[in-house]
Coordinates of C-alpha atoms in Angstrom, one line a residue:
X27 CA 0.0 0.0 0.0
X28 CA 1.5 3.1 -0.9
X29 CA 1.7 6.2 1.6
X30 CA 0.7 8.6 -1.1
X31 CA -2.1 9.0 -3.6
X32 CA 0.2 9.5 -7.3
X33 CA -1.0 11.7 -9.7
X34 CA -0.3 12.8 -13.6
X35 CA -1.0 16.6 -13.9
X36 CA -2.6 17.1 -17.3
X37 CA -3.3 20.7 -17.5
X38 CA -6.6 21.4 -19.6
X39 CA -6.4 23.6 -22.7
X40 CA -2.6 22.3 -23.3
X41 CA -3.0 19.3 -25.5
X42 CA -6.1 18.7 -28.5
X43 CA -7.8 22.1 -27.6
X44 CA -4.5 24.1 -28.5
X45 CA -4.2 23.7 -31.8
X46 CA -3.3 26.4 -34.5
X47 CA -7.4 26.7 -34.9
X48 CA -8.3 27.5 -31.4
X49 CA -7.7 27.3 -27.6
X50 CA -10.1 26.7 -25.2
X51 CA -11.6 29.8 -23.3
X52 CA -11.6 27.6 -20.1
X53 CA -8.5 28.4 -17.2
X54 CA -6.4 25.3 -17.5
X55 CA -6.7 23.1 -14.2
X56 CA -5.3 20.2 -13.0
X57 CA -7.1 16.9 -14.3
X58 CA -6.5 14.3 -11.2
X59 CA -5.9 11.2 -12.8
X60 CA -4.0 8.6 -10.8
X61 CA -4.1 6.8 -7.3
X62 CA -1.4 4.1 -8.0
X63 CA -0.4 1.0 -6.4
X64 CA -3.4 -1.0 -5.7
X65 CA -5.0 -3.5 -8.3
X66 CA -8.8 -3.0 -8.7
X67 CA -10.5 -5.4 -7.0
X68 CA -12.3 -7.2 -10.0
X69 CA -11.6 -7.0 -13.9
X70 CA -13.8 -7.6 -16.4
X71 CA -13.4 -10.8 -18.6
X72 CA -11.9 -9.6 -21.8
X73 CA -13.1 -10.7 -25.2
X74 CA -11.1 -11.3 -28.6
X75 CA -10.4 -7.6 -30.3
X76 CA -12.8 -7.1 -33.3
X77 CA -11.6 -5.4 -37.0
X78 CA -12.5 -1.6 -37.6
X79 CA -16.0 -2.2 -38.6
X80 CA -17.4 -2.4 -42.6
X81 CA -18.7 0.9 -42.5
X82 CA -16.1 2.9 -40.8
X83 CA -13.3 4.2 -42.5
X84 CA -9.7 3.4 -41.5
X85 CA -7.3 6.2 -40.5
X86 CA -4.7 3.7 -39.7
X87 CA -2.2 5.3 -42.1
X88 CA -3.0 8.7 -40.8
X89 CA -2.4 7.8 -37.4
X90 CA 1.0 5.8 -38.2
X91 CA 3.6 8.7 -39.0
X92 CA 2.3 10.4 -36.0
X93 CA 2.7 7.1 -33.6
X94 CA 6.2 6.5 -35.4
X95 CA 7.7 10.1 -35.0
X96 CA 6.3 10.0 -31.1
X97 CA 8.4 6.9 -29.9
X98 CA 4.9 6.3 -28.3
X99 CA 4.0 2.6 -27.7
X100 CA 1.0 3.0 -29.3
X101 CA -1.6 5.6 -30.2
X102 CA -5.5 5.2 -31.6
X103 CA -8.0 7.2 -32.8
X104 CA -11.9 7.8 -34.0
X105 CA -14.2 10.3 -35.7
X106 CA -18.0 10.5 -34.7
X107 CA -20.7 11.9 -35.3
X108 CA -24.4 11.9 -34.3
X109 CA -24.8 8.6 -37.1
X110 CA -22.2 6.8 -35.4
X111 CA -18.5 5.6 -35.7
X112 CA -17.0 7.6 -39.0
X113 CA -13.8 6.6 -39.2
X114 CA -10.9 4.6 -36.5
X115 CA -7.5 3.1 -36.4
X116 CA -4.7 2.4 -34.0
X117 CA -1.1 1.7 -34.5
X118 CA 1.6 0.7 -32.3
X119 CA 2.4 -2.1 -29.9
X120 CA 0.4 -3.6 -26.7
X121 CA 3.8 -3.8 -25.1
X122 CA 7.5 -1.9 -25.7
X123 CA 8.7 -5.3 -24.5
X124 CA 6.5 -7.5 -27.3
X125 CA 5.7 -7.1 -31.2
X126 CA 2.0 -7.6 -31.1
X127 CA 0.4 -4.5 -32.3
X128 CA -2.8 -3.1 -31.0
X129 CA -5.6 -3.2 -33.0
X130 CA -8.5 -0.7 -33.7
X131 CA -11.0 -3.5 -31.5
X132 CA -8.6 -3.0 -28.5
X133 CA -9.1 -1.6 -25.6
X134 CA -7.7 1.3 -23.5
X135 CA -8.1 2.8 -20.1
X136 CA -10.3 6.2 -19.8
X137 CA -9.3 7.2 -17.0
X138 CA -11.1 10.5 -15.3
X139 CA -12.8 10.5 -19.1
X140 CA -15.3 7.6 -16.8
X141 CA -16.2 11.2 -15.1
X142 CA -18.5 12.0 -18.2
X143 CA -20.1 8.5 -18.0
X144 CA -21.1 9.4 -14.0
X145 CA -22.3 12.5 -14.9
X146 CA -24.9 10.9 -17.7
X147 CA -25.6 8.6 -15.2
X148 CA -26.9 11.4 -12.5
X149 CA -28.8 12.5 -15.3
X150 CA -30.6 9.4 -16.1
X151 CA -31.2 8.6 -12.3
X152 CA -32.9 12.1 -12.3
X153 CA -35.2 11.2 -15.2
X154 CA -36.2 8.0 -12.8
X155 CA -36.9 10.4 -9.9
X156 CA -33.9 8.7 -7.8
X157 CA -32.3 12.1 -7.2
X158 CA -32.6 15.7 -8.5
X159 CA -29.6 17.8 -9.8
X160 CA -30.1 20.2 -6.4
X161 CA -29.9 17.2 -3.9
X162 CA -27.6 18.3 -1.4
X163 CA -25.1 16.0 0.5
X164 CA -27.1 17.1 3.8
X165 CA -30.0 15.1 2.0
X166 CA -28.1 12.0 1.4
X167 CA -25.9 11.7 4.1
X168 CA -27.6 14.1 7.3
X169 CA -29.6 11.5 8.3
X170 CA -27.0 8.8 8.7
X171 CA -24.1 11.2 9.5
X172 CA -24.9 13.4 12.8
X173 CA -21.2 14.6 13.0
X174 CA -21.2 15.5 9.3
X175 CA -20.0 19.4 9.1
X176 CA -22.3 22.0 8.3
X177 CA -20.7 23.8 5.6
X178 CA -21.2 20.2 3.3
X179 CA -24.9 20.2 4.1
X180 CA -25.9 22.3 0.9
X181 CA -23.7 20.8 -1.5
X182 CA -25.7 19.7 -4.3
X183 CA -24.9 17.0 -6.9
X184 CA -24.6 19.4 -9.7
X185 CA -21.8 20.8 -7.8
X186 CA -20.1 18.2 -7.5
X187 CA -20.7 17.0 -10.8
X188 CA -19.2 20.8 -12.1
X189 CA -16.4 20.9 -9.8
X190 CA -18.0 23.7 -7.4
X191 CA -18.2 21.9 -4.3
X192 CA -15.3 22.8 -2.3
X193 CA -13.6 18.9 -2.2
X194 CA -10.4 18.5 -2.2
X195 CA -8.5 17.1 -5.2
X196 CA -8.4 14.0 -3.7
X197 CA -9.2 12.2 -0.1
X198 CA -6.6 11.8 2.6
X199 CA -4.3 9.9 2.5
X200 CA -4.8 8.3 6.1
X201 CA -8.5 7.7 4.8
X202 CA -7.7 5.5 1.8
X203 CA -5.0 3.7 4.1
X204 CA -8.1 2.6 6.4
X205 CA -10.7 2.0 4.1
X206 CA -8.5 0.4 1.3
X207 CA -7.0 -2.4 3.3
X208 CA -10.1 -3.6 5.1
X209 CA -10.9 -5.6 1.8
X210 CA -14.5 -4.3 1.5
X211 CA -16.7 -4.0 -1.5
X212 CA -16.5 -1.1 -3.4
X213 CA -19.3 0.5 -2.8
X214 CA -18.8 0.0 0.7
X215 CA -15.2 1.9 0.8
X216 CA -16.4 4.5 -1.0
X217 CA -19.2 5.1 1.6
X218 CA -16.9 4.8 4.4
X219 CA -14.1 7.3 2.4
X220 CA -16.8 9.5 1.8
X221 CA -18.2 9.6 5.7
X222 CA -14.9 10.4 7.0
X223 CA -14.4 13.7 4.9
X224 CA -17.6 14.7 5.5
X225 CA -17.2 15.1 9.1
X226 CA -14.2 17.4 7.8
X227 CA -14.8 21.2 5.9
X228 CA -15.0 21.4 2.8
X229 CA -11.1 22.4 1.0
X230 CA -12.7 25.4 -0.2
X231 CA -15.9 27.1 0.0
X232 CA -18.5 25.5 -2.1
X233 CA -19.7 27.4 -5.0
X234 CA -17.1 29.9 -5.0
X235 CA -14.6 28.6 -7.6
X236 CA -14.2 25.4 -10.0
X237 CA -11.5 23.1 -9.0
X238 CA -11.2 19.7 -10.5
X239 CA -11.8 17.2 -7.5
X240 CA -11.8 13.1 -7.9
X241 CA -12.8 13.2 -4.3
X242 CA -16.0 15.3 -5.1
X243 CA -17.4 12.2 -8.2
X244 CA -16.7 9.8 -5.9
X245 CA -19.2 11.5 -3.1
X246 CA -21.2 12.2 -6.2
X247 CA -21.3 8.6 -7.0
X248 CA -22.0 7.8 -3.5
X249 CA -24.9 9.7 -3.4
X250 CA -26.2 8.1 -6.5
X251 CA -25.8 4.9 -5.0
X252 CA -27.7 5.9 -1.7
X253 CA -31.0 7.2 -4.1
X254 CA -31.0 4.2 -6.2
X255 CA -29.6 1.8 -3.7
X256 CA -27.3 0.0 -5.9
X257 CA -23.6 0.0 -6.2
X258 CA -22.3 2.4 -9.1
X259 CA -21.0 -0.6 -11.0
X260 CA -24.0 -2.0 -11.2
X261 CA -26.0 1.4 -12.0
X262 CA -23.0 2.1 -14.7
X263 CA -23.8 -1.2 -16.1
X264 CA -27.6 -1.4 -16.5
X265 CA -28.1 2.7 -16.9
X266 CA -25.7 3.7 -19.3
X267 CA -23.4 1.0 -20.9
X268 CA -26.4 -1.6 -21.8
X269 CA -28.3 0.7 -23.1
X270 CA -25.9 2.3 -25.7
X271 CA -25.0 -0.9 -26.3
X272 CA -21.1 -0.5 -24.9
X273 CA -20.6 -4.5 -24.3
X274 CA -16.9 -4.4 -23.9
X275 CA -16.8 -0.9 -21.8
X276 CA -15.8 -2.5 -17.9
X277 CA -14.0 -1.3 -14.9
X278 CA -10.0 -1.6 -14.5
X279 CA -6.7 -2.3 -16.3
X280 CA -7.9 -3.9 -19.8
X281 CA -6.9 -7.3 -20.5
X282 CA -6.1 -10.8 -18.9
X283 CA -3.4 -11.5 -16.4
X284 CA -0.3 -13.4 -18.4
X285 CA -1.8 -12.5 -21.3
X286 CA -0.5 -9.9 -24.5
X287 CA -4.4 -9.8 -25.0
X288 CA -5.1 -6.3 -24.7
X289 CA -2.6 -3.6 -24.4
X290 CA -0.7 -2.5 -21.2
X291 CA -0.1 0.8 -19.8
X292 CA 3.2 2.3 -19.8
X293 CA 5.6 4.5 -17.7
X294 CA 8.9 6.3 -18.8
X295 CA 11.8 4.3 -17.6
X296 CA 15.9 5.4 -18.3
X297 CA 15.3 2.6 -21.1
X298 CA 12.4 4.2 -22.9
X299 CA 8.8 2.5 -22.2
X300 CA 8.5 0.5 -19.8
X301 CA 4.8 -1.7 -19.6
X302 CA 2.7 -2.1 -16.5
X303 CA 1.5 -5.5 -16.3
X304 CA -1.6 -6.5 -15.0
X305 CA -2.0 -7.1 -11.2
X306 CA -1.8 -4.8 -7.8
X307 CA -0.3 -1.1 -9.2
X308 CA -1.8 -1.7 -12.8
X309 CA -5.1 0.7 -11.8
X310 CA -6.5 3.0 -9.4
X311 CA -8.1 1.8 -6.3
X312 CA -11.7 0.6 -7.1
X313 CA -13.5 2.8 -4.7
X314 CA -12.4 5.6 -7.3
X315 CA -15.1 4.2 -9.8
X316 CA -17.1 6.9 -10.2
X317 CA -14.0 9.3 -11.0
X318 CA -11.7 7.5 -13.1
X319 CA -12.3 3.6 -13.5
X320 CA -13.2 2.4 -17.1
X321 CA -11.6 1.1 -20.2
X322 CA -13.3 0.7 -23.2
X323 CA -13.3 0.4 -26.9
X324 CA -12.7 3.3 -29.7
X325 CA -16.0 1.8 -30.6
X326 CA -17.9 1.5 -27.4
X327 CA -16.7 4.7 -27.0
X328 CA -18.0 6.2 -30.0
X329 CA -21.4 4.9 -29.2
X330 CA -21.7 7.4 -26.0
X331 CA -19.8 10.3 -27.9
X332 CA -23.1 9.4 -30.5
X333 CA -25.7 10.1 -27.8
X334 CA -24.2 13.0 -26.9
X335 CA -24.1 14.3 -30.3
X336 CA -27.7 13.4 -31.1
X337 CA -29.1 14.4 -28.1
X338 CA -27.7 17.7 -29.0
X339 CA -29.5 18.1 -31.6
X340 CA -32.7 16.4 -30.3
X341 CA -32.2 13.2 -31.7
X342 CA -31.2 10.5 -29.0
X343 CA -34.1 9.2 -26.9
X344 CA -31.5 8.0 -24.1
X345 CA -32.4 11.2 -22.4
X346 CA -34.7 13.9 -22.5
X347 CA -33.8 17.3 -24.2
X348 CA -33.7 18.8 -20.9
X349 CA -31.1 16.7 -19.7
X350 CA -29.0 16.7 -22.7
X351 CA -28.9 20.4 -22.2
X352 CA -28.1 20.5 -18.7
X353 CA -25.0 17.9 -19.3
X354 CA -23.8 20.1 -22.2
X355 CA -23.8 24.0 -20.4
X356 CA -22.9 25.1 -17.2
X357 CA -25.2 26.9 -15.1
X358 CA -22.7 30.2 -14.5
X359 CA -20.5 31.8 -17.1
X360 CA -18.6 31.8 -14.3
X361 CA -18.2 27.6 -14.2
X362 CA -15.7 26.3 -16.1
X363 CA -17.6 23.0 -16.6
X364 CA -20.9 21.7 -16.9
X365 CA -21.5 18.4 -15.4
X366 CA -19.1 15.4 -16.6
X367 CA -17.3 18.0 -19.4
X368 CA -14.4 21.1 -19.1
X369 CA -16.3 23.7 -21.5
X370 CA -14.6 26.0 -24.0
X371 CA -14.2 26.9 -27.8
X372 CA -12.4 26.4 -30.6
X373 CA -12.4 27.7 -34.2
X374 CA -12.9 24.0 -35.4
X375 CA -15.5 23.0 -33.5
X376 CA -17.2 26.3 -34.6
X377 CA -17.5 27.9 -31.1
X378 CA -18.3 25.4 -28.1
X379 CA -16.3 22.6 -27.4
X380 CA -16.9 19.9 -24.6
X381 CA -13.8 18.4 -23.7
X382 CA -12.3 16.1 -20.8
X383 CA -8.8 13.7 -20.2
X384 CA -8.0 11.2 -18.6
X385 CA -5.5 8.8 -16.7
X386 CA -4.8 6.3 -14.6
X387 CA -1.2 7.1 -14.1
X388 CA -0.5 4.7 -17.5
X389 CA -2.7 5.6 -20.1
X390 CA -4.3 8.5 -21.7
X391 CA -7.8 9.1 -23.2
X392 CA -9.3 12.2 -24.6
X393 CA -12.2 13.1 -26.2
X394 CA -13.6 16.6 -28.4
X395 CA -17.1 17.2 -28.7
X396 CA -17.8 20.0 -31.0
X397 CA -22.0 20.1 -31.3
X398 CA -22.3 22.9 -33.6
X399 CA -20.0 20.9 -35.7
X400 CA -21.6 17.2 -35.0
X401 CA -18.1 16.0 -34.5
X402 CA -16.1 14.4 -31.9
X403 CA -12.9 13.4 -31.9
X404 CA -11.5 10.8 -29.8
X405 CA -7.6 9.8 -29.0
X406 CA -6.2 7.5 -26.6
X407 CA -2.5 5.8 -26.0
X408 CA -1.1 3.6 -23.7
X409 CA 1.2 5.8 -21.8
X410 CA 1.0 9.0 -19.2
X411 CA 3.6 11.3 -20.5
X412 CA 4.1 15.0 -21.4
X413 CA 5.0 13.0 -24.6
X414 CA 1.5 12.8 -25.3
X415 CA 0.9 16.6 -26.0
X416 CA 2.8 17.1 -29.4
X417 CA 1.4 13.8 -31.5
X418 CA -2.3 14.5 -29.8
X419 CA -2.3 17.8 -31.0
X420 CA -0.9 17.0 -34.5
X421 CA -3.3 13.5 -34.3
X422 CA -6.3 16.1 -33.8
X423 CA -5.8 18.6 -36.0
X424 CA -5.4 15.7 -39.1
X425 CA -8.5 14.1 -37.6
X426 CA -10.3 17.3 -38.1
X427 CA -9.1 17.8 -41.9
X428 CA -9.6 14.1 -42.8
X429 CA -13.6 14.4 -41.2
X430 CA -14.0 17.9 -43.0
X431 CA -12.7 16.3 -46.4
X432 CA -14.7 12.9 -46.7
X433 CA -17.8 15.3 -45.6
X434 CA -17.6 17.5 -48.9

């Protein structure tokens, strides 16, 4: 068990959103991404990888100069739009220490990108009447928490969800240290982390200033769990990933122990790249669920940048109107994101752009919603690096040209 929570500082605005066409308007922050050192309690058995599907069109030859110049194990992409999967490829290696290459069926760690899934889950519990966007912690937890302190009492989810509450980037240290090692079910650590820092302030006043907070999706994702009484895997599961039809979307490190199946996350090493494999330290802690948990496919993945797409433009059933709004704006102009998404603009995207990263300490997964543009972009690689920024950037920006020239 490690003494300290690790982290990979990925500053928002400084990689796909700054290219030569636009920056986003948003102050970069800090995007949490990694509590390394403990194996998630349970993976997800992995199935064979499947071939870029007949009616997508490969950009693996678009992506392999990129992945090539980088020195990057491995790097994939996809276009989508409110039809569907446009185009996806992947090029590279599953290990630095193995020539199997990935494939555009494999599957990749999200990271805090799983922040945009909780968020569309709160929204779909809200269309059940589980729980409203302004139910405060003091709802969900008063009753069952006499010593809880006063100033979390009107916290609402939507805060949370948008980064206003006032919680701390991520839980103390001591807490996780307790909790962690007792061996309990995830849903029960993450009740018991989330009890103990409620009987603490708040790191910062609540609704006073945006600051990106793992600690604040996973109370967010307790207080889901409360309201529907069901453990966020399971309401993940049956509310979001069923539905859209994500069947090989699942929480932890991808892949099967021993086995090259999937690809592995790296870390820099004196050497070059140096995989993870799969076991304790290969993922963050499961309790973290709600804020950073998943891997998926480009083509799962596709499927919920889709709905989010259509239900922009009043298309996708999955949710009402309403709610598709309230996911894609933030209340304020003051906010810096609405719930699940880091909102700014960009002269591709042709004004708004909805954006988020994510890691796990070992990957990186990012994906670019432009709604005025029906388009979204989505990259992801198998390592956490600064390395990233440069072939992401130039990854993006021929992603963009190659969607804009098959759509004339």
């Amino acid at each position: 068990m490690p003494t300290r929570m690790r982290g990979e500082s990925v500053a928002v605005g400084a990689t796909a959103a700054s290219t030569s066409e636009g920056t986003l308007s948003a102050t970069p922050m800090t995007l949490l991404l990694a509590c390394a050192g403990l194996a998630l309690f349970a993976q997800s058995p992995t199935t064979a990888a499947r071939p870029v599907p007949a009616a997508a069109r490969d950009v693996t030859e678009l992506i392999r100069p990129i992945a090539a110049k980088s020195g990057i194990p491995a790097l994939g992409a996809a276009i989508v739009t409110s039809d569907g999967l446009e185009a996806l490829g992947a090029f590279g290696l599953r290990s630095s220490a193995a020539a199997t290459p990935v494939t555009a069926g494999d599957q990749w760690h999200i990271g805090s990108c799983t922040k945009t899934l909780t968020a569309t889950l709160a929204a779909r519990l809200v269309e059940r009447g589980k729980i409203q966007f302004e139910t405060t912690v003091g709802e969900v937890f008063g009753p069952r928490l006499a010593d809880m302190d006063k100033h979390w009492s009107g916290v609402s989810l939507e805060l949370l969800l948008c980064h206003r509450s006032g919680a701390e980037l991520n839980f103390d240290e001591a807490i996780w240290e307790r909790t962690v090692l007792g061996g309990a079910a995830p849903r029960e650590q993450r009740r018991l982390l989330v009890e103990d820092a409620l009987r603490r302030a708040p790191h910062s006043k609540p609704d006073t200033a945006t600051t990106y907070s793992n600690a604040g999706y996973m109370i967010a994702g307790a207080m889901l769990e409360q309201r529907a009484d069901a453990a966020w895997e399971d309401l993940i599961r049956t509310e979001v990933l069923v539905p859209l039809g994500m069947t090989r979307t699942a929480c932890g490190a991808p892949g099967t122990p021993e086995r090259l199946d999937q690809p592995l996350g790296h870390v820099r090493a004196e050497s070059g790249w140096s995989p993870i494999a799969l076991g304790p330290g290969a993922d963050n802690p499961a309790a973290t669920g709600p804020a950073g948990a998943l891997h998926t496919t480009l083509g799962d993945w596709s499927r919920f940048a889709a709905a989010h797409l259509a239900g922009a433009r009043g298309e996708a059933s999955f949710l009402t109107s309403a709610s598709w709004k309230r996911l894609h704006a933030p209340r304020s102009a003051e906010w810096e994101y609405a719930p699940g998404w880091v909102v700014g603009e960009a002269k591709w995207a042709g004004g708004k752009l909805l954006r988020h990263m994510g890691s796990n300490g070992f990957w990186i997964a990012e994906a670019s919603l432009s709604l005025e543009r029906n388009v979204a972009i989505l990259l992801v690689t198998n390592v956490s690096d600064d390395a990233v920024e440069a072939p992401f950037r130039e990854l993006l920006e021929a992603l963009i040209a190659d969607h804009a020239a098959h759509a004339k």
